[in-house]
CSV table of C-alpha atoms in Angstrom, one decimal:
chain,number,residue,atom,x,y,z
A,1,UNK,CA,4.2,125.3,-37.9
A,2,UNK,CA,6.0,122.5,-39.5
A,3,UNK,CA,4.2,119.6,-39.9
A,4,UNK,CA,6.0,116.3,-39.3
A,5,UNK,CA,5.0,113.2,-41.3
A,6,UNK,CA,5.3,109.8,-39.7
A,7,UNK,CA,6.2,106.5,-41.6
A,8,UNK,CA,4.0,103.7,-40.6
A,9,UNK,CA,5.8,100.5,-41.6
A,10,UNK,CA,4.5,96.8,-40.9
A,11,UNK,CA,7.3,96.4,-38.5
A,12,UNK,CA,6.3,99.3,-36.5
A,13,UNK,CA,2.7,98.1,-36.7
A,14,UNK,CA,4.1,95.1,-34.9
A,15,UNK,CA,5.9,96.7,-32.0
A,16,UNK,CA,2.6,98.5,-31.1
A,17,UNK,CA,0.4,95.8,-31.2
A,18,UNK,CA,3.1,94.0,-29.5
A,19,UNK,CA,3.0,96.6,-26.7
A,20,UNK,CA,-0.5,97.4,-26.3
A,21,UNK,CA,-1.0,93.2,-26.0
A,22,UNK,CA,1.6,92.8,-23.3
A,23,UNK,CA,0.5,95.6,-21.0
A,24,UNK,CA,-1.7,92.7,-18.9
A,25,UNK,CA,-1.3,89.2,-18.5
A,26,UNK,CA,0.3,87.4,-20.8
A,27,UNK,CA,1.6,83.3,-21.2
A,28,UNK,CA,5.1,83.1,-22.5
A,29,UNK,CA,4.9,79.3,-23.2
A,30,UNK,CA,4.4,78.5,-26.7
A,31,UNK,CA,2.1,76.0,-28.0
A,32,UNK,CA,3.7,72.8,-28.4
A,33,UNK,CA,3.3,68.9,-29.0
A,34,UNK,CA,4.6,66.3,-26.5
A,35,UNK,CA,5.3,62.1,-27.0
A,36,UNK,CA,5.8,60.2,-24.4
A,37,UNK,CA,6.1,56.9,-23.1
A,38,UNK,CA,2.8,55.0,-21.5
A,39,UNK,CA,3.5,54.9,-18.1
A,40,UNK,CA,5.8,57.8,-17.9
A,41,UNK,CA,5.7,61.7,-16.7
A,42,UNK,CA,4.5,64.1,-18.9
A,43,UNK,CA,5.4,67.7,-17.9
A,44,UNK,CA,2.9,70.4,-19.2
A,45,UNK,CA,4.5,73.9,-19.2
A,46,UNK,CA,2.8,76.7,-18.6
A,47,UNK,CA,4.5,79.7,-17.5
A,48,UNK,CA,2.4,83.4,-17.3
A,49,UNK,CA,3.1,87.2,-16.2
A,50,UNK,CA,1.1,89.5,-14.6
A,51,UNK,CA,0.8,93.5,-15.6
A,52,UNK,CA,0.4,96.4,-12.6
A,53,UNK,CA,-3.2,96.3,-13.9
A,54,UNK,CA,-4.2,93.4,-13.4
A,55,UNK,CA,-5.6,93.4,-9.9
A,56,UNK,CA,-8.2,90.6,-9.3
A,57,UNK,CA,-8.2,87.2,-7.8
A,58,UNK,CA,-5.6,84.7,-9.7
A,59,UNK,CA,-7.8,81.8,-11.1
A,60,UNK,CA,-6.0,79.3,-13.0
A,61,UNK,CA,-7.7,76.2,-14.6
A,62,UNK,CA,-5.9,73.1,-16.9
A,63,UNK,CA,-8.8,71.5,-19.5
A,64,UNK,CA,-8.5,68.4,-21.4
A,65,UNK,CA,-10.0,67.7,-25.2
A,66,UNK,CA,-10.1,64.2,-25.9
A,67,UNK,CA,-8.4,62.4,-28.5
A,68,UNK,CA,-12.3,61.2,-29.1
A,69,UNK,CA,-14.2,64.3,-30.7
A,70,UNK,CA,-17.2,62.6,-29.3
A,71,UNK,CA,-16.3,63.3,-25.5
A,72,UNK,CA,-16.9,67.1,-24.4
A,73,UNK,CA,-14.0,69.2,-22.5
A,74,UNK,CA,-13.5,67.9,-18.9
A,75,UNK,CA,-12.0,70.6,-16.4
A,76,UNK,CA,-8.6,67.9,-14.7
A,77,UNK,CA,-7.6,71.1,-12.4
A,78,UNK,CA,-8.7,74.2,-11.1
A,79,UNK,CA,-6.8,76.8,-8.3
A,80,UNK,CA,-9.3,79.5,-7.2
A,81,UNK,CA,-9.3,81.6,-4.4
A,82,UNK,CA,-6.1,80.1,-2.8
A,83,UNK,CA,-7.5,76.4,-3.2
A,84,UNK,CA,-6.5,73.5,-5.4
A,85,UNK,CA,-9.2,71.5,-6.9
A,86,UNK,CA,-8.4,67.9,-9.0
A,87,UNK,CA,-11.4,65.4,-8.5
A,88,UNK,CA,-12.8,66.7,-11.5
A,89,UNK,CA,-11.9,64.2,-14.2
A,90,UNK,CA,-12.5,60.4,-12.9
A,91,UNK,CA,-9.6,59.0,-15.5
A,92,UNK,CA,-6.8,61.4,-14.5
A,93,UNK,CA,-7.6,61.6,-10.7
A,94,UNK,CA,-4.6,61.1,-8.4
A,95,UNK,CA,-2.4,61.8,-11.1
A,96,UNK,CA,-2.3,65.5,-12.2
A,97,UNK,CA,-0.1,67.9,-9.9
A,98,UNK,CA,0.6,71.8,-9.9
A,99,UNK,CA,4.6,71.4,-10.2
A,100,UNK,CA,5.1,74.6,-8.1
A,101,UNK,CA,3.7,75.4,-4.6
A,102,UNK,CA,3.8,79.1,-5.4
A,103,UNK,CA,1.1,79.6,-8.6
A,104,UNK,CA,1.2,83.3,-8.0
A,105,UNK,CA,5.3,83.4,-8.6
A,106,UNK,CA,3.5,83.0,-12.3
A,107,UNK,CA,4.2,79.0,-13.4
A,108,UNK,CA,1.2,77.0,-13.9
A,109,UNK,CA,2.5,74.3,-15.4
A,110,UNK,CA,0.9,70.7,-14.0
A,111,UNK,CA,2.8,67.4,-14.5
A,112,UNK,CA,0.3,64.0,-15.2
A,113,UNK,CA,1.9,60.5,-13.9
A,114,UNK,CA,1.5,57.4,-15.0
A,115,UNK,CA,0.7,57.7,-18.4
A,116,UNK,CA,-2.2,56.1,-20.5
A,117,UNK,CA,-3.3,56.0,-23.9
A,118,UNK,CA,-6.7,57.5,-22.6
A,119,UNK,CA,-4.6,60.6,-21.8
A,120,UNK,CA,-3.8,61.6,-25.3
A,121,UNK,CA,-5.8,64.8,-26.4
A,122,UNK,CA,-5.2,68.6,-26.3
A,123,UNK,CA,-4.4,70.0,-22.8
A,124,UNK,CA,-5.3,74.0,-22.4
A,125,UNK,CA,-3.7,76.1,-19.8
A,126,UNK,CA,-6.2,79.1,-18.7
A,127,UNK,CA,-5.0,81.9,-16.1
A,128,UNK,CA,-7.3,84.5,-15.5
A,129,UNK,CA,-6.4,87.9,-13.1
A,130,UNK,CA,-9.3,90.5,-14.1
A,131,UNK,CA,-8.7,92.2,-16.2
A,132,UNK,CA,-6.4,89.9,-17.3
A,133,UNK,CA,-7.2,86.1,-19.5
A,134,UNK,CA,-4.9,84.2,-21.6
A,135,UNK,CA,-4.1,80.7,-22.5
A,136,UNK,CA,-2.8,78.3,-24.5
A,137,UNK,CA,-2.3,74.9,-25.4
A,138,UNK,CA,-0.4,71.9,-25.6
A,139,UNK,CA,-1.0,68.2,-27.8
A,140,UNK,CA,-0.3,65.5,-25.9
A,141,UNK,CA,0.6,61.6,-27.7
A,142,UNK,CA,1.3,58.6,-25.5
A,143,UNK,CA,3.0,55.7,-27.4
A,144,UNK,CA,3.9,52.7,-26.4
A,145,UNK,CA,7.3,51.4,-25.8
A,146,UNK,CA,8.8,47.8,-28.0
A,147,UNK,CA,8.4,45.4,-25.0
A,148,UNK,CA,8.2,41.9,-24.9
A,149,UNK,CA,10.3,41.1,-28.3
A,150,UNK,CA,10.3,37.2,-29.7
A,151,UNK,CA,13.0,36.0,-31.9
A,152,UNK,CA,12.7,32.5,-33.3
A,153,UNK,CA,13.0,30.3,-36.5
A,154,UNK,CA,10.0,29.7,-39.0
A,155,UNK,CA,10.9,26.4,-40.3
A,156,UNK,CA,13.8,23.4,-39.8
A,157,UNK,CA,17.5,24.3,-39.7
A,158,UNK,CA,18.9,21.9,-42.2
A,159,UNK,CA,22.0,22.2,-44.4
A,160,UNK,CA,20.0,23.4,-47.8
A,161,UNK,CA,16.8,24.3,-46.3
A,162,UNK,CA,14.5,27.5,-46.7
A,163,UNK,CA,13.5,28.8,-43.5
A,164,UNK,CA,12.3,32.4,-42.4
A,165,UNK,CA,14.5,33.9,-39.0
A,166,UNK,CA,11.2,36.3,-37.0
A,167,UNK,CA,11.4,39.3,-34.9
A,168,UNK,CA,7.7,39.6,-33.3
A,169,UNK,CA,7.4,42.6,-30.4
A,170,UNK,CA,4.5,41.5,-28.2
A,171,UNK,CA,3.6,45.6,-27.8
A,172,UNK,CA,4.9,48.4,-29.1
A,173,UNK,CA,3.4,52.0,-31.1
A,174,UNK,CA,3.8,52.4,-34.8
A,175,UNK,CA,6.2,53.3,-37.0
A,176,UNK,CA,8.5,50.5,-35.8
A,177,UNK,CA,11.9,50.3,-36.8
A,178,UNK,CA,13.8,46.9,-36.9
A,179,UNK,CA,17.7,46.5,-37.4
A,180,UNK,CA,19.3,42.8,-37.3
A,181,UNK,CA,22.8,42.2,-36.5
A,182,UNK,CA,25.2,39.0,-35.8
A,183,UNK,CA,27.2,39.0,-32.8
A,184,UNK,CA,29.3,35.9,-33.0
A,185,UNK,CA,31.2,34.0,-35.7
A,186,UNK,CA,32.0,35.9,-38.9
A,187,UNK,CA,30.1,39.1,-38.3
A,188,UNK,CA,29.1,39.4,-42.1
A,189,UNK,CA,26.3,38.5,-42.8
A,190,UNK,CA,25.1,37.2,-46.3
A,191,UNK,CA,24.4,39.7,-49.2
A,192,UNK,CA,21.1,38.2,-50.5
A,193,UNK,CA,20.0,39.1,-46.6
A,194,UNK,CA,21.2,42.9,-46.7
A,195,UNK,CA,17.3,43.9,-47.9
A,196,UNK,CA,15.4,42.0,-44.9
A,197,UNK,CA,18.4,43.5,-42.3
A,198,UNK,CA,15.8,46.3,-41.4
A,199,UNK,CA,12.5,43.7,-41.7
A,200,UNK,CA,10.6,41.8,-38.9
A,201,UNK,CA,11.2,38.5,-40.8
A,202,UNK,CA,14.3,37.6,-42.7
A,203,UNK,CA,13.7,34.5,-45.5
A,204,UNK,CA,16.9,32.2,-45.6
A,205,UNK,CA,17.3,30.5,-49.0
A,206,UNK,CA,19.4,27.6,-49.2
A,207,UNK,CA,21.1,27.1,-45.9
A,208,UNK,CA,24.3,26.8,-44.9
A,209,UNK,CA,26.6,26.0,-42.1
A,210,UNK,CA,28.0,29.6,-42.7
A,211,UNK,CA,24.7,31.0,-41.7
A,212,UNK,CA,25.3,29.1,-38.1
A,213,UNK,CA,25.8,31.9,-34.8
A,214,UNK,CA,24.2,34.5,-32.6
A,215,UNK,CA,22.2,37.2,-34.0
A,216,UNK,CA,20.2,40.0,-32.1
A,217,UNK,CA,17.1,42.0,-33.5
A,218,UNK,CA,16.6,45.4,-32.3
A,219,UNK,CA,13.0,46.9,-32.6
A,220,UNK,CA,12.8,51.3,-32.0
A,221,UNK,CA,9.9,53.5,-32.1
A,222,UNK,CA,10.0,57.5,-30.8
A,223,UNK,CA,9.6,56.6,-27.4
A,224,UNK,CA,12.0,53.4,-26.6
A,225,UNK,CA,14.0,50.2,-28.0
A,226,UNK,CA,14.2,46.7,-27.0
A,227,UNK,CA,15.9,43.6,-28.3
A,228,UNK,CA,16.0,39.7,-28.3
A,229,UNK,CA,18.8,37.0,-29.4
A,230,UNK,CA,18.8,34.2,-31.4
A,231,UNK,CA,20.8,31.4,-31.7
A,232,UNK,CA,21.1,29.4,-35.3
A,233,UNK,CA,22.5,26.1,-35.6
A,234,UNK,CA,22.2,24.8,-39.6
A,235,UNK,CA,23.1,21.3,-39.1
A,236,UNK,CA,23.1,18.3,-41.9
A,237,UNK,CA,20.1,16.7,-42.6
A,238,UNK,CA,18.8,14.1,-40.4
A,239,UNK,CA,17.9,10.5,-41.2
A,240,UNK,CA,14.4,10.8,-41.7
A,241,UNK,CA,13.7,7.0,-42.5
A,242,UNK,CA,15.3,6.4,-39.1
A,243,UNK,CA,13.5,8.3,-37.2
A,244,UNK,CA,10.5,7.5,-39.0
A,245,UNK,CA,11.4,4.0,-38.3
A,246,UNK,CA,12.1,4.5,-34.6
A,247,UNK,CA,9.0,6.2,-34.1
A,248,UNK,CA,6.9,3.0,-35.4
A,249,UNK,CA,8.7,0.8,-33.5
A,250,UNK,CA,8.5,2.9,-30.3
A,251,UNK,CA,4.7,2.9,-31.1
A,252,UNK,CA,4.3,-0.5,-31.5
A,253,UNK,CA,6.3,-1.6,-28.3
A,254,UNK,CA,4.0,0.6,-26.6
A,255,UNK,CA,1.3,-1.6,-27.8
A,256,UNK,CA,2.4,-4.4,-26.6
A,257,UNK,CA,3.4,-3.1,-23.2
A,258,UNK,CA,-0.4,-1.9,-23.3
A,259,UNK,CA,-1.6,-5.0,-24.1
A,260,UNK,CA,0.4,-6.9,-21.2
A,261,UNK,CA,-0.8,-4.7,-18.7
A,262,UNK,CA,-4.1,-5.5,-19.6
A,263,UNK,CA,-3.7,-9.5,-20.1
A,264,UNK,CA,-2.4,-9.3,-16.9
A,265,UNK,CA,-5.1,-7.3,-14.7
A,266,UNK,CA,-7.3,-9.4,-16.6
A,267,UNK,CA,-5.7,-13.0,-15.7
A,268,UNK,CA,-5.5,-11.7,-12.1
A,269,UNK,CA,-9.3,-11.0,-11.7
A,270,UNK,CA,-10.0,-14.3,-13.0
A,271,UNK,CA,-8.0,-16.0,-10.4
A,272,UNK,CA,-9.4,-14.1,-7.8
A,273,UNK,CA,-13.2,-14.8,-9.0
A,274,UNK,CA,-12.2,-18.4,-9.5
A,275,UNK,CA,-11.1,-18.8,-5.8
A,276,UNK,CA,-14.3,-16.5,-4.2
A,277,UNK,CA,-16.4,-19.8,-6.4
A,278,UNK,CA,-14.0,-22.6,-4.8
A,279,UNK,CA,-14.3,-21.0,-1.8
A,280,UNK,CA,-18.1,-20.6,-2.2
A,281,UNK,CA,-18.5,-24.5,-3.2
A,282,UNK,CA,-16.4,-25.6,-0.3
A,283,UNK,CA,-18.9,-24.0,2.2
A,284,UNK,CA,-21.8,-25.6,0.0
A,285,UNK,CA,-20.7,-29.2,0.2
A,286,UNK,CA,-20.4,-29.0,4.4
A,287,UNK,CA,-23.5,-31.1,5.9
A,288,UNK,CA,-25.6,-29.5,7.9
A,289,UNK,CA,-26.0,-31.3,11.2
A,290,UNK,CA,-28.6,-33.7,11.9
A,291,UNK,CA,-31.9,-32.8,12.9
A,292,UNK,CA,-34.6,-34.7,14.7
A,293,UNK,CA,-36.4,-35.9,11.8
A,294,UNK,CA,-33.2,-37.8,10.2
A,295,UNK,CA,-32.8,-39.1,13.4
A,296,UNK,CA,-36.6,-40.3,12.9
A,297,UNK,CA,-35.8,-41.7,9.5
A,298,UNK,CA,-32.2,-43.5,10.2
A,299,UNK,CA,-34.6,-45.4,13.1
A,300,UNK,CA,-37.4,-46.0,11.2
A,301,UNK,CA,-35.1,-47.1,8.3
A,302,UNK,CA,-33.8,-49.5,10.6
A,303,UNK,CA,-36.8,-51.2,11.5
A,304,UNK,CA,-37.4,-51.3,7.8
A,305,UNK,CA,-34.6,-53.4,7.5
A,306,UNK,CA,-35.4,-55.5,10.8
A,307,UNK,CA,-38.9,-55.9,9.8
A,308,UNK,CA,-38.6,-57.1,6.2
A,309,UNK,CA,-36.1,-60.1,7.5
A,310,UNK,CA,-39.0,-61.0,9.6
A,311,UNK,CA,-41.6,-64.0,8.7
A,312,UNK,CA,-45.1,-63.8,8.5
A,313,UNK,CA,-45.5,-65.2,12.3
A,314,UNK,CA,-43.3,-62.5,13.3
A,315,UNK,CA,-44.7,-59.8,12.4
A,316,UNK,CA,-48.2,-60.6,14.1
A,317,UNK,CA,-46.9,-59.5,17.1
A,318,UNK,CA,-46.9,-55.7,16.1
A,319,UNK,CA,-49.3,-53.6,16.9
A,320,UNK,CA,-50.7,-50.5,14.5
A,321,UNK,CA,-50.9,-48.2,18.0
A,322,UNK,CA,-47.1,-48.8,18.8
A,323,UNK,CA,-46.0,-48.1,15.0
A,324,UNK,CA,-47.7,-44.8,14.7
A,325,UNK,CA,-46.1,-43.8,17.7
A,326,UNK,CA,-43.2,-41.7,16.6
A,327,UNK,CA,-40.2,-41.5,18.8
A,328,UNK,CA,-39.1,-38.3,19.9
A,329,UNK,CA,-35.9,-38.2,22.4
A,330,UNK,CA,-35.8,-41.6,22.4
A,331,UNK,CA,-35.1,-42.2,18.5
A,332,UNK,CA,-32.2,-40.3,19.2
A,333,UNK,CA,-31.3,-42.7,21.8
A,334,UNK,CA,-32.0,-45.6,20.2
A,335,UNK,CA,-29.2,-47.4,19.0
A,336,UNK,CA,-28.3,-47.6,22.6
A,337,UNK,CA,-31.2,-49.4,24.0
A,338,UNK,CA,-31.3,-52.8,23.5
A,339,UNK,CA,-33.9,-53.8,25.3
A,340,UNK,CA,-37.0,-52.2,22.6
A,341,UNK,CA,-40.0,-54.4,23.1
A,342,UNK,CA,-41.0,-56.4,20.2
A,343,UNK,CA,-43.9,-54.8,17.8
A,344,UNK,CA,-46.1,-55.6,14.9
A,345,UNK,CA,-47.1,-54.0,11.9
A,346,UNK,CA,-49.7,-54.6,10.1
A,347,UNK,CA,-49.3,-55.9,6.5
A,348,UNK,CA,-50.6,-52.5,4.4
A,349,UNK,CA,-48.6,-50.3,7.0
A,350,UNK,CA,-45.3,-52.1,5.9
A,351,UNK,CA,-46.0,-51.7,2.5
A,352,UNK,CA,-46.3,-47.9,2.4
A,353,UNK,CA,-43.5,-48.4,4.7
A,354,UNK,CA,-41.2,-49.7,1.5
A,355,UNK,CA,-41.2,-53.3,3.1
A,356,UNK,CA,-40.5,-55.6,0.3
A,357,UNK,CA,-42.7,-59.4,1.0
A,358,UNK,CA,-40.7,-62.4,1.0
A,359,UNK,CA,-41.5,-66.0,0.6
A,360,UNK,CA,-40.9,-68.5,2.9
A,361,UNK,CA,-42.1,-72.1,2.6
A,362,UNK,CA,-44.3,-73.7,5.4
A,363,UNK,CA,-43.1,-76.5,7.4
A,364,UNK,CA,-44.6,-79.2,8.6
A,365,UNK,CA,-43.7,-80.2,12.0
A,366,UNK,CA,-41.1,-82.8,11.1
A,367,UNK,CA,-39.5,-80.2,9.1
A,368,UNK,CA,-40.3,-80.8,6.0
A,369,UNK,CA,-41.4,-78.6,3.4
A,370,UNK,CA,-44.8,-78.5,2.8
């Protein structure tokens, strides 16, 4: 008998190991890292092969381990019993789908649509077909493209001045790369700017008219880029004294105009108030209609005058009862009635009526004064 010795080498062990573990189910997709931009669709591959002894039911499961370690692994989609279940994880509901219509063909890859920053994490594909089992992990990173780039000049664009050219994106995942270029006139940039041509800010010292032109700033990261345009016009210094004087004069004129408007309004209000007062005074000056009392007083007053011219001898004919009878309707018609009977009024009553006594010298029968 001959004894044969078999030389065991490292390569032979690897071959034996591979033959042993590839007899059953195996996932052929290597582990990898994928970077995608926010809003895009991420394709997560998971290809597998089956062995002849893998006769059990096929189950496919995708798990997400969020970037936040405080959260537990979440099932995001499941295939079992020839049915698909994709409503396990609310944050990805309606955004995760299998790419193949026939999962038994060996393709368990998925698409995650409309990527969000919350989708960042480690995705794990598990395939089971008893007795075979396999799994692979994929690291997904979601980045934000630079967008909303704003270019502007910080300072006065005058010859001899110092100012800054700034390029600011509204959003964008780090790291960001900046690139400035001059598009118009002489495309040659000042040598002092060269160290800052890849930074978001260019500091301009002692500006000259040669710096005028159109510039572009491009911002990039690993998932996209965006840019903005800037027009720079370096002009001679302005007459600041004249500008200040003009501003002062304009302000004074505005104040004078406001004062004039206020004065006119005040004057108009005073005129309206005066017209109302004059109108009110005119209405107060209108005499009231004559009443019966005033008519009676005028009648009595006329009697006073007539009585005052009478002599004592004539006054004896007036009776007290006739004077106390105050006329009513007849007083208003008194001036039109000349046939009033003579009345006598006593002396005390005449005094109360305001009559003034008159001294009349007595005469004798022959006409001589006694």
